[in-house]
Every structure is written in C-alpha cells, then in structure tokens.
C-alpha cells in the first residue's frame, strides 16, 4: 500500500526580527548570523500564539470538511507543549471541528517528535486504509536573550495530512534510525528555556547523520546519486550543510552540485523563520517542494530527522505525478509577505511578556494578532483559545 503526505501546510507568527540588526545589538558581526549560522529573519511569537495555536493555524490552511470527517487520528509532535497531562492534540481537535470519533495525542522526543508521529500514522493507515491522520509539528524555540543559542530561536508549525494513495509524496518503507542517551540539548520541566551544549550538539547531529546514512546504504543498496535532494532537520541552515558535506565525496561533481543546489533551496523558508524544532525538517521539505518548480515526479527525496537527547532517522519519499497542484504555495507566499518586522527592543519586550505562571488570570488583546486562532487569555489555570472564524 502507498502511504504518505497528502497535504502539507505551514504557519508562522506575523512578527520577525532581522538577524543583521540582532547581530549589531549583540556586538556580533552580522555575517556570523547570516553566513556562519545562515539565518536572515527570526520569527517572534506574540503572547497570543503558543504551540497549540501555531499548529491549529497551520492545519486550518489545508484541511477541508471532508478531511475533518475522515481524520481519525491527530498526532501532535512538540517539545513546547502547554500541559504535562492533557495533549495539545485534543485542543487542536476541538479548534478545527474534527470528527469526534478520533484519537488525539501528543508525542515527544525533542525535534524528532513529528517524525515519530509520521511513522505511527503509517502503521495506523496500514491497518485502517480509509483513515487520514493529521500530523502536527509545532514549537517555539527559546534559549534566552543574549545567550549562545539566541540566534537559533524561531516559532512555527507544519501540518501534514497522512493517507493512503497520497497526492504529494509516497513515503518509502525502508528507513534507518538510532537512539543514544546524550545531553546535547534538553529542557527540564521547571524551565521555559532550553539548555544546550552547542558544540557537542553540532558534533552529535553530524555523527547521527553519518551513522544512519551508512546503515541506510547497507539496508537498501542505494547510494547518494539515487537522491534528487536530502532535506535536513534545520536548527539553523548551516547545520544540514555541514552534515551533507561529509558525504558528498561519494558522488560525481554533477551530483554534488545537484544536491548542494537543492539543499540551498530547501533551506529558504527556514532561513526566514528560524528553528521550529519538530516542524523544521518538514518546513525544509516544504521549501524544496514549493520553491523548486522543476522537481520531477518520481524523484527520491531523503529526509534526515534529528531530535536531541538523541534520536535520529533517515527515511525517504517519492514525489507523485502532479504533486505541485496539491501544494499551498500562494497561501504560504502571502503568509511570508504579510509579516511585520519588529525592532530588537520590541522583540526583547515580546520575549519577556509571557503568560502568568502564578495561577493568576489574564485577558489578552487578540485584535492585533492577524492569526485566525489565538490564545485569548488564562482563566483558573485554563488557557482560553479562540477561533475567530467561528
Ligand atoms: P556560537 O558559539 O555562537 O557560534 O554557537 P560559533 O562560534 O560556533 O560560530 C558559528 C559559525 O559562524 C562558525 O561557522 C563560525 O566560523 C561562523 P562553522 O565553523 O561552524 O562553519 N562565523 C562567521 N562566518 C562568517 N562571518 C563571520 C563569522 N563569525 C563566525 N564574521 C551554535 C553556534 C549553533 C552552537 C549556537 O547558536 C547554539 O548553541 N545553538 C543551539 C543548539 C543548536 O542549534 N545545535 C544544533 C544541533 S542539535 C539540533 O539540531 C537539535 C535542536 O534542534 C533541538 C531539538 O532537537 O529539540 C537544537
């Protein structure tokens, strides 16, 4: 049975900060952020957006009434969830009016969560071929003002509808994966900001890629020249390039050029959003699919997923005929074009303006947030969500 991505959508908040200006404010040469890290703009989430609303807004843009009737499983991958017990999937299920006879859960393994969700969705559809699964990868990446990780923050969500006979991409069966208990990046339950050993995390990312790649070649007999492109989890856009470069000498110069050119295209959206953790790999895939207009049906795309802590996986997809007709290019172009730049001072103020953690109530002004779905406040420890389209 062919199972894969039937639809794919994205959402990011309407505000961003320019990395050149952030660099100046941090006394760093702008090229360090724009070339060394490879980021141009960083999404800034207002207090009226959280991982639930980002995901709901991403899914809202792609689902029709028939999808909502057929979805019987919502799997929400996140590492910036809002509750230790209730899953973010349940909130999204309600906000989007999905058929009540569905399962809704949350899964976590750092940035690997949405990949785990996809693999779970494949198993579910293999047993229930009529079903559609909504997979969400949604996060707000926070390291803190003036920290080493600050330039790799971001916010956004990717929503994917996984089904049999998908319209965009069939996910192939063979994949290779790896788990190792390491402390490269983590966020204890008492902290709203991540802790990270930056250099170690970079080394581990590359090492995980090399290990799953070697195993993938042994398992499948395929080589790098069988790939049109490889999309990477992108904590920042230079990271995947560092991993790709370690294997490029396995192929001819022509193939090296193809993979490097396609890598660059696959990083365009991420370069303008920042790290969105669970959604980052799929934002990179979206960037490639939407911006490289001459990708041929039948092309094999590699997907390298990495979630600190750490779990890595390499898997692949084959593009379907006429896949472009089923993308939401215009919606995403408008989303990027309608964003507003904030100054570094405004970004710092927004960063520090967080929801109360002492149990007090708060009512938020959602008029200034153009998103359809927003957090409107907190009452008696319960976040209040509004879908303005209702
Ligand atoms: P840093 O210490 O600020 O930067 O940390 P650096 O000194 O390593 O410099 C970065 C690059 O800029 C270097 O390039 C410099 O040479 C270059 P490289 O040698 O690495 O190719 N550079 C310049 N280039 C041009 N012009 C200049 C210039 N100056 C310097 N003037 C670091 C960078 C990424 C470590 C930091 O931002 C950080 O800790 N970020 C968070 C952790 C992270 O993103 N790790 C990535 C792998 S782990 C992962 O992907 C999982 C994750 O998404 C979490 C999850 O799974 O949930 C993070």
Short mmCIF file of C-alpha atoms and ligand atoms in Angstrom, two decimals:
data_model
loop_
_atom_site.label_atom_id
_atom_site.label_comp_id
_atom_site.label_asym_id
_atom_site.label_seq_id
_atom_site.Cartn_x
_atom_site.Cartn_y
_atom_site.Cartn_z
CA UNK A 1 0.00 0.00 0.00
CA UNK A 2 1.25 3.52 -0.81
CA UNK A 3 1.14 5.74 2.27
CA UNK A 4 2.47 9.28 2.51
CA UNK A 5 1.89 13.02 2.54
CA UNK A 6 -1.44 14.01 1.02
CA UNK A 7 -1.31 17.67 2.06
CA UNK A 8 1.28 19.85 3.80
CA UNK A 9 0.79 23.31 5.32
CA UNK A 10 2.71 25.77 7.46
CA UNK A 11 2.15 28.66 9.84
CA UNK A 12 4.49 31.15 11.47
CA UNK A 13 3.64 34.22 13.60
CA UNK A 14 3.23 37.60 11.89
CA UNK A 15 6.30 39.17 13.51
CA UNK A 16 10.02 38.73 12.85
CA UNK A 17 13.33 40.31 13.79
CA UNK A 18 16.09 40.95 11.26
CA UNK A 19 19.23 38.94 12.09
CA UNK A 20 21.54 41.73 10.86
CA UNK A 21 20.01 44.08 13.42
CA UNK A 22 20.09 41.45 16.17
CA UNK A 23 23.79 40.92 15.42
CA UNK A 24 24.53 44.65 15.76
CA UNK A 25 22.62 44.75 19.07
CA UNK A 26 24.66 41.77 20.33
CA UNK A 27 28.00 43.21 19.16
CA UNK A 28 28.50 40.41 16.68
CA UNK A 29 29.44 40.77 13.01
CA UNK A 30 26.18 40.34 11.01
CA UNK A 31 27.90 37.78 8.74
CA UNK A 32 28.23 35.45 11.71
CA UNK A 33 24.44 35.15 11.84
CA UNK A 34 23.67 35.42 8.12
CA UNK A 35 26.56 33.27 6.81
CA UNK A 36 28.08 31.40 9.78
CA UNK A 37 24.68 30.39 11.16
CA UNK A 38 22.76 31.01 7.93
CA UNK A 39 19.73 32.87 9.24
CA UNK A 40 18.15 36.07 7.82
CA UNK A 41 14.98 36.52 9.87
CA UNK A 42 13.75 35.04 13.13
CA UNK A 43 10.04 34.56 13.81
CA UNK A 44 8.86 36.27 17.01
CA UNK A 45 5.73 34.76 18.59
CA UNK A 46 3.41 37.24 20.33
CA UNK A 47 1.88 36.24 23.67
CA UNK A 48 -1.32 35.34 21.77
CA UNK A 49 0.40 32.40 20.00
CA UNK A 50 1.56 29.13 21.55
CA UNK A 51 2.36 25.69 20.15
CA UNK A 52 -1.36 24.81 20.06
CA UNK A 53 -2.44 27.89 18.08
CA UNK A 54 0.53 27.69 15.69
CA UNK A 55 -0.39 24.08 14.85
CA UNK A 56 -4.10 24.83 14.57
CA UNK A 57 -3.40 27.76 12.22
CA UNK A 58 -1.13 25.55 10.08
CA UNK A 59 -3.78 22.84 9.78
CA UNK A 60 -6.61 25.32 9.20
CA UNK A 61 -4.99 26.36 5.93
CA UNK A 62 -5.01 22.87 4.40
CA UNK A 63 -8.00 20.90 5.71
CA UNK A 64 -11.42 20.80 4.05
CA UNK A 65 -14.67 19.48 5.54
CA UNK A 66 -14.16 16.02 4.06
CA UNK A 67 -10.69 15.74 5.62
CA UNK A 68 -12.12 16.73 9.01
CA UNK A 69 -14.69 13.96 8.67
CA UNK A 70 -12.09 11.36 7.64
CA UNK A 71 -9.34 12.19 10.14
CA UNK A 72 -9.49 9.61 12.92
CA UNK A 73 -6.11 10.29 14.49
CA UNK A 74 -4.44 13.57 15.47
CA UNK A 75 -0.78 13.20 16.47
CA UNK A 76 0.87 16.34 17.79
CA UNK A 77 4.67 16.35 17.95
CA UNK A 78 6.05 19.10 20.18
CA UNK A 79 8.63 19.90 22.83
CA UNK A 80 6.96 23.15 23.85
CA UNK A 81 3.61 21.71 24.89
CA UNK A 82 1.40 23.64 27.28
CA UNK A 83 0.37 20.93 29.75
CA UNK A 84 2.07 17.94 31.36
CA UNK A 85 -1.13 15.86 31.16
CA UNK A 86 -3.61 16.96 28.53
CA UNK A 87 -2.31 16.62 24.99
CA UNK A 88 -2.03 19.57 22.62
CA UNK A 89 -3.73 17.31 20.05
CA UNK A 90 -7.03 17.46 21.96
CA UNK A 91 -7.11 21.29 21.79
CA UNK A 92 -6.42 21.28 18.05
CA UNK A 93 -9.03 18.59 17.51
CA UNK A 94 -11.66 20.88 19.08
CA UNK A 95 -10.46 24.12 17.47
CA UNK A 96 -10.70 22.56 13.98
CA UNK A 97 -14.00 20.71 14.46
CA UNK A 98 -12.52 17.33 13.63
CA UNK A 99 -14.82 14.30 13.68
CA UNK A 100 -15.26 13.32 17.37
CA UNK A 101 -14.55 9.61 16.68
CA UNK A 102 -10.82 10.23 16.52
CA UNK A 103 -7.79 9.64 18.73
CA UNK A 104 -5.80 12.75 19.73
CA UNK A 105 -2.41 12.56 21.40
CA UNK A 106 0.91 14.33 21.86
CA UNK A 107 4.33 12.77 21.29
CA UNK A 108 7.72 14.00 22.45
CA UNK A 109 11.34 13.37 21.58
CA UNK A 110 12.79 16.84 21.00
CA UNK A 111 12.80 17.75 17.30
CA UNK A 112 12.16 14.12 16.32
CA UNK A 113 8.51 14.17 17.56
CA UNK A 114 6.80 14.81 14.22
CA UNK A 115 8.84 12.04 12.58
CA UNK A 116 7.71 9.61 15.28
CA UNK A 117 4.16 10.83 14.55
CA UNK A 118 4.53 10.12 10.83
CA UNK A 119 5.82 6.61 11.47
CA UNK A 120 2.91 5.97 13.86
CA UNK A 121 0.49 7.34 11.27
CA UNK A 122 1.88 4.96 8.63
CA UNK A 123 1.26 1.97 10.91
CA UNK A 124 -2.27 3.15 11.67
CA UNK A 125 -3.13 3.63 8.00
CA UNK A 126 -1.65 0.24 7.06
CA UNK A 127 -4.26 -1.28 9.41
CA UNK A 128 -7.04 1.19 8.50
CA UNK A 129 -6.57 2.14 4.83
CA UNK A 130 -9.55 4.53 4.76
CA UNK A 131 -8.29 6.68 7.60
CA UNK A 132 -6.48 10.01 7.41
CA UNK A 133 -4.07 11.09 10.12
CA UNK A 134 -3.32 14.71 10.98
CA UNK A 135 0.34 15.02 11.97
CA UNK A 136 1.44 18.28 13.57
CA UNK A 137 4.92 19.52 14.39
CA UNK A 138 4.72 22.78 16.32
CA UNK A 139 7.15 24.62 18.57
CA UNK A 140 8.52 27.84 19.94
CA UNK A 141 12.31 27.67 20.25
CA UNK A 142 13.53 29.72 23.23
CA UNK A 143 17.10 29.90 24.52
CA UNK A 144 17.01 33.34 26.13
CA UNK A 145 18.10 36.89 25.38
CA UNK A 146 21.86 37.30 24.89
CA UNK A 147 22.53 33.55 25.01
CA UNK A 148 24.64 31.48 22.60
CA UNK A 149 21.52 29.85 21.20
CA UNK A 150 19.56 33.11 20.73
CA UNK A 151 20.34 33.37 17.02
CA UNK A 152 18.81 29.91 16.51
CA UNK A 153 15.38 30.65 18.02
CA UNK A 154 12.16 30.65 15.98
CA UNK A 155 8.47 29.73 16.04
CA UNK A 156 6.10 27.92 13.71
CA UNK A 157 4.25 24.75 12.84
CA UNK A 158 3.87 22.30 9.99
CA UNK A 159 0.68 20.31 9.50
CA UNK A 160 0.58 17.18 7.32
CA UNK A 161 -2.29 15.02 6.28
CA UNK A 162 -1.04 11.44 6.01
CA UNK A 163 -3.12 8.98 3.99
CA UNK A 164 -3.12 6.03 1.61
CA UNK A 165 -2.66 6.99 -2.06
CA UNK A 166 -1.29 10.43 -1.11
CA UNK A 167 -1.24 13.28 -3.62
CA UNK A 168 2.16 14.81 -2.78
CA UNK A 169 4.68 12.18 -1.72
CA UNK A 170 4.75 8.44 -1.02
CA UNK A 171 6.90 7.56 1.98
CA UNK A 172 9.08 4.55 1.23
CA UNK A 173 9.14 1.68 3.70
CA UNK A 174 12.82 1.39 4.48
CA UNK A 175 14.35 3.74 7.00
CA UNK A 176 17.21 3.62 9.48
CA UNK A 177 17.14 5.05 12.98
CA UNK A 178 19.36 5.40 16.01
CA UNK A 179 18.97 6.22 19.72
CA UNK A 180 21.74 7.25 22.15
CA UNK A 181 21.32 8.75 25.63
CA UNK A 182 23.29 12.01 25.40
CA UNK A 183 22.94 15.50 26.92
CA UNK A 184 23.43 17.81 23.95
CA UNK A 185 20.21 19.82 24.44
CA UNK A 186 17.42 19.44 26.97
CA UNK A 187 14.76 21.43 28.84
CA UNK A 188 13.99 20.42 32.44
CA UNK A 189 10.30 20.64 33.35
CA UNK A 190 10.88 23.74 35.51
CA UNK A 191 12.44 25.80 32.73
CA UNK A 192 10.82 27.60 29.80
CA UNK A 193 14.20 27.90 28.10
CA UNK A 194 16.41 25.16 26.68
CA UNK A 195 19.84 24.20 28.00
CA UNK A 196 22.37 23.30 25.36
CA UNK A 197 25.94 22.21 24.80
CA UNK A 198 26.17 23.86 21.40
CA UNK A 199 29.42 22.40 20.07
CA UNK A 200 28.57 18.88 21.31
CA UNK A 201 25.09 19.11 19.76
CA UNK A 202 26.61 20.00 16.38
CA UNK A 203 29.04 17.06 16.57
CA UNK A 204 26.30 14.63 17.56
CA UNK A 205 23.97 15.81 14.80
CA UNK A 206 26.67 15.09 12.20
CA UNK A 207 27.64 11.79 13.78
CA UNK A 208 23.99 10.62 13.89
CA UNK A 209 23.58 11.55 10.22
CA UNK A 210 26.69 9.60 9.23
CA UNK A 211 25.63 6.52 11.20
CA UNK A 212 22.07 6.33 9.84
CA UNK A 213 23.36 7.08 6.34
CA UNK A 214 25.90 4.20 6.42
CA UNK A 215 23.21 1.84 7.70
CA UNK A 216 20.71 3.09 5.13
CA UNK A 217 23.12 2.27 2.29
CA UNK A 218 23.71 -1.24 3.67
CA UNK A 219 19.99 -1.85 4.14
CA UNK A 220 18.78 -0.55 0.77
CA UNK A 221 21.74 -0.85 -1.62
CA UNK A 222 21.02 2.76 -2.66
CA UNK A 223 23.66 5.49 -2.94
CA UNK A 224 23.71 9.27 -2.82
CA UNK A 225 23.17 9.53 -6.57
CA UNK A 226 19.74 7.90 -6.15
CA UNK A 227 18.61 11.09 -4.38
CA UNK A 228 17.35 14.24 -6.03
CA UNK A 229 17.74 16.08 -2.72
CA UNK A 230 18.18 15.49 1.00
CA UNK A 231 16.21 17.65 3.42
CA UNK A 232 17.56 18.01 6.93
CA UNK A 233 16.30 18.94 10.34
CA UNK A 234 17.45 22.56 10.39
CA UNK A 235 18.18 24.12 13.79
CA UNK A 236 19.88 26.74 11.60
CA UNK A 237 20.51 26.44 7.88
CA UNK A 238 24.28 25.90 8.04
CA UNK A 239 23.81 22.74 10.16
CA UNK A 240 22.44 20.44 7.44
CA UNK A 241 25.10 21.64 5.02
CA UNK A 242 27.82 20.58 7.46
CA UNK A 243 26.31 17.08 7.54
CA UNK A 244 25.75 16.90 3.76
CA UNK A 245 29.35 17.93 3.06
CA UNK A 246 30.69 14.92 4.96
CA UNK A 247 29.23 12.50 2.38
CA UNK A 248 29.44 14.48 -0.87
CA UNK A 249 32.73 12.89 -1.96
CA UNK A 250 30.76 9.65 -2.55
CA UNK A 251 29.37 11.08 -5.83
CA UNK A 252 30.44 12.83 -9.04
CA UNK A 253 30.72 16.62 -9.25
CA UNK A 254 27.41 16.83 -11.15
CA UNK A 255 25.55 15.03 -8.37
CA UNK A 256 27.37 17.09 -5.74
CA UNK A 257 26.18 20.24 -7.47
CA UNK A 258 22.60 18.98 -7.71
CA UNK A 259 22.47 18.05 -4.03
CA UNK A 260 24.09 21.31 -2.92
CA UNK A 261 21.79 23.45 -5.08
CA UNK A 262 18.69 21.62 -3.88
CA UNK A 263 19.92 21.83 -0.29
CA UNK A 264 20.09 25.61 -0.61
CA UNK A 265 16.54 25.80 -1.96
CA UNK A 266 15.32 23.51 0.83
CA UNK A 267 16.63 25.95 3.44
CA UNK A 268 14.96 29.14 2.14
CA UNK A 269 11.87 29.06 4.36
CA UNK A 270 13.89 28.02 7.43
CA UNK A 271 16.38 30.84 6.83
CA UNK A 272 13.47 33.25 7.25
CA UNK A 273 11.78 31.61 10.23
CA UNK A 274 14.46 30.07 12.48
CA UNK A 275 14.33 26.78 14.33
CA UNK A 276 10.81 25.45 14.79
CA UNK A 277 12.10 22.20 16.33
CA UNK A 278 9.62 19.42 15.41
CA UNK A 279 8.47 21.16 12.23
CA UNK A 280 11.91 22.21 10.95
CA UNK A 281 12.62 19.18 8.73
CA UNK A 282 9.15 19.42 7.20
CA UNK A 283 9.47 23.17 6.66
CA UNK A 284 12.63 22.38 4.72
CA UNK A 285 10.75 19.79 2.64
CA UNK A 286 8.02 22.37 2.01
CA UNK A 287 10.62 24.93 0.95
CA UNK A 288 12.07 22.48 -1.59
CA UNK A 289 8.68 21.38 -2.96
CA UNK A 290 7.26 24.88 -3.26
CA UNK A 291 10.33 26.77 -4.46
CA UNK A 292 11.96 24.30 -6.86
CA UNK A 293 9.39 24.31 -9.60
CA UNK A 294 11.06 21.78 -11.90
CA UNK A 295 11.32 18.85 -9.47
CA UNK A 296 10.24 15.76 -11.39
CA UNK A 297 7.59 13.29 -10.29
CA UNK A 298 9.30 10.07 -9.24
CA UNK A 299 12.23 11.93 -7.64
CA UNK A 300 13.51 10.46 -4.39
CA UNK A 301 13.84 12.96 -1.52
CA UNK A 302 15.83 12.00 1.59
CA UNK A 303 14.68 13.20 5.00
CA UNK A 304 17.08 13.35 7.95
CA UNK A 305 15.35 13.84 11.28
CA UNK A 306 17.31 14.62 14.46
CA UNK A 307 15.94 15.18 17.95
CA UNK A 308 18.45 15.99 20.67
CA UNK A 309 18.88 13.61 23.50
CA UNK A 310 19.01 11.90 20.95
CA UNK A 311 17.13 10.05 18.20
CA UNK A 312 17.93 10.29 14.50
CA UNK A 313 16.28 8.75 11.45
CA UNK A 314 16.84 8.73 7.71
CA UNK A 315 13.86 7.95 5.51
CA UNK A 316 12.73 8.78 2.01
CA UNK A 317 9.80 9.83 -0.13
CA UNK A 318 8.97 9.63 -3.84
CA UNK A 319 7.17 12.56 -5.46
CA UNK A 320 3.80 11.81 -7.03
CA UNK A 321 2.76 12.94 -10.54
CA UNK A 322 1.14 16.41 -10.43
CA UNK A 323 2.19 16.89 -6.79
CA UNK A 324 2.55 20.66 -7.37
CA UNK A 325 -1.19 21.02 -7.95
CA UNK A 326 -1.76 19.93 -4.36
CA UNK A 327 0.61 22.38 -2.66
CA UNK A 328 -0.49 25.63 -0.98
CA UNK A 329 2.18 27.89 -2.48
CA UNK A 330 0.01 31.01 -2.65
CA UNK A 331 -1.10 30.73 0.99
CA UNK A 332 2.50 30.43 2.15
CA UNK A 333 3.75 33.25 -0.08
CA UNK A 334 1.06 35.52 1.39
CA UNK A 335 1.96 34.42 4.91
CA UNK A 336 5.60 35.41 4.39
CA UNK A 337 4.71 38.66 2.59
CA UNK A 338 2.33 39.82 5.31
CA UNK A 339 4.80 39.54 8.19
CA UNK A 340 5.88 42.67 10.05
CA UNK A 341 9.39 43.45 11.25
CA UNK A 342 9.89 44.36 14.90
CA UNK A 343 12.94 46.15 16.29
CA UNK A 344 15.34 44.34 18.62
CA UNK A 345 13.85 46.31 21.55
CA UNK A 346 10.30 45.23 20.62
CA UNK A 347 11.46 41.61 20.23
CA UNK A 348 13.05 41.69 23.70
CA UNK A 349 9.85 43.10 25.20
CA UNK A 350 7.70 40.46 23.45
CA UNK A 351 10.12 37.72 24.54
CA UNK A 352 9.76 38.71 28.20
CA UNK A 353 5.99 39.16 28.06
CA UNK A 354 4.90 35.62 28.95
CA UNK A 355 1.70 34.11 30.35
CA UNK A 356 1.48 34.15 34.17
CA UNK A 357 2.81 31.08 35.96
CA UNK A 358 1.48 32.00 39.43
CA UNK A 359 -2.10 30.95 38.74
CA UNK A 360 -3.44 34.44 38.10
CA UNK A 361 -5.94 35.12 35.33
CA UNK A 362 -5.15 37.22 32.27
CA UNK A 363 -7.17 38.53 29.34
CA UNK A 364 -5.25 39.19 26.11
CA UNK A 365 -5.95 41.55 23.24
CA UNK A 366 -6.18 39.33 20.16
CA UNK A 367 -7.18 42.14 17.78
CA UNK A 368 -3.54 42.89 16.89
CA UNK A 369 -2.81 39.27 16.02
CA UNK A 370 -3.96 38.53 12.43
CA UNK A 371 -3.99 34.76 13.08
CA UNK A 372 -7.42 33.11 12.92
CA UNK A 373 -6.69 31.05 16.02
CA UNK A 374 -5.25 32.76 19.12
CA UNK A 375 -4.79 32.41 22.87
CA UNK A 376 -7.21 34.94 24.36
CA UNK A 377 -6.20 34.53 28.00
CA UNK A 378 -5.97 32.26 31.01
CA UNK A 379 -8.85 31.68 33.44
CA UNK A 380 -8.48 29.46 36.50
CA UNK A 381 -5.30 27.83 35.10
CA UNK A 382 -7.04 27.07 31.78
CA UNK A 383 -5.74 28.59 28.55
CA UNK A 384 -8.57 30.12 26.54
CA UNK A 385 -8.48 29.63 22.78
CA UNK A 386 -10.44 31.50 20.12
CA UNK A 387 -11.08 30.52 16.52
CA UNK A 388 -12.12 33.89 15.03
CA UNK A 389 -13.75 32.14 12.06
CA UNK A 390 -16.49 30.70 14.27
P1 LIG B 1 28.39 30.14 18.60
O1 LIG B 1 29.42 29.78 19.60
O2 LIG B 1 27.64 31.42 18.78
O3 LIG B 1 28.97 30.26 17.16
O4 LIG B 1 27.36 28.93 18.55
P2 LIG B 1 30.36 29.74 16.56
O5 LIG B 1 31.49 30.50 17.16
O6 LIG B 1 30.42 28.24 16.58
O7 LIG B 1 30.17 30.28 15.07
C1 LIG B 1 29.15 29.79 14.27
C2 LIG B 1 29.64 29.81 12.83
O8 LIG B 1 29.74 31.17 12.40
C3 LIG B 1 31.02 29.20 12.64
O9 LIG B 1 30.98 28.51 11.43
C4 LIG B 1 31.92 30.43 12.53
O10 LIG B 1 33.12 30.19 11.80
C5 LIG B 1 31.00 31.36 11.78
P3 LIG B 1 31.40 26.95 11.37
O11 LIG B 1 32.83 26.90 11.72
O12 LIG B 1 30.58 26.27 12.43
O13 LIG B 1 31.07 26.53 10.00
N1 LIG B 1 31.37 32.80 11.86
C6 LIG B 1 31.35 33.63 10.81
N2 LIG B 1 31.05 33.40 9.49
C7 LIG B 1 31.13 34.48 8.65
N3 LIG B 1 31.49 35.72 9.05
C8 LIG B 1 31.79 35.97 10.33
C9 LIG B 1 31.73 34.90 11.27
N4 LIG B 1 31.94 34.80 12.61
C10 LIG B 1 31.71 33.50 12.95
N5 LIG B 1 32.14 37.23 10.71
C11 LIG B 1 25.65 27.41 17.99
C12 LIG B 1 26.63 28.45 17.45
C13 LIG B 1 24.91 26.81 16.81
C14 LIG B 1 26.43 26.31 18.71
C15 LIG B 1 24.68 28.11 18.96
O14 LIG B 1 23.90 29.03 18.26
C16 LIG B 1 23.76 27.13 19.69
O15 LIG B 1 24.11 26.59 20.74
N6 LIG B 1 22.52 26.88 19.14
C17 LIG B 1 21.56 25.94 19.72
C18 LIG B 1 21.97 24.49 19.53
C19 LIG B 1 21.86 24.00 18.10
O16 LIG B 1 21.21 24.59 17.28
N7 LIG B 1 22.51 22.84 17.81
C20 LIG B 1 22.41 22.22 16.52
C21 LIG B 1 22.45 20.69 16.54
S1 LIG B 1 21.34 20.00 17.76
C22 LIG B 1 19.79 20.03 17.00
O17 LIG B 1 19.69 20.22 15.83
C23 LIG B 1 18.61 19.79 17.88
C24 LIG B 1 17.81 21.04 18.25
O18 LIG B 1 17.04 21.48 17.16
C25 LIG B 1 16.91 20.75 19.48
C26 LIG B 1 15.98 19.56 19.42
O19 LIG B 1 16.26 18.50 18.91
O20 LIG B 1 14.92 19.70 20.07
C27 LIG B 1 18.72 22.20 18.65
#
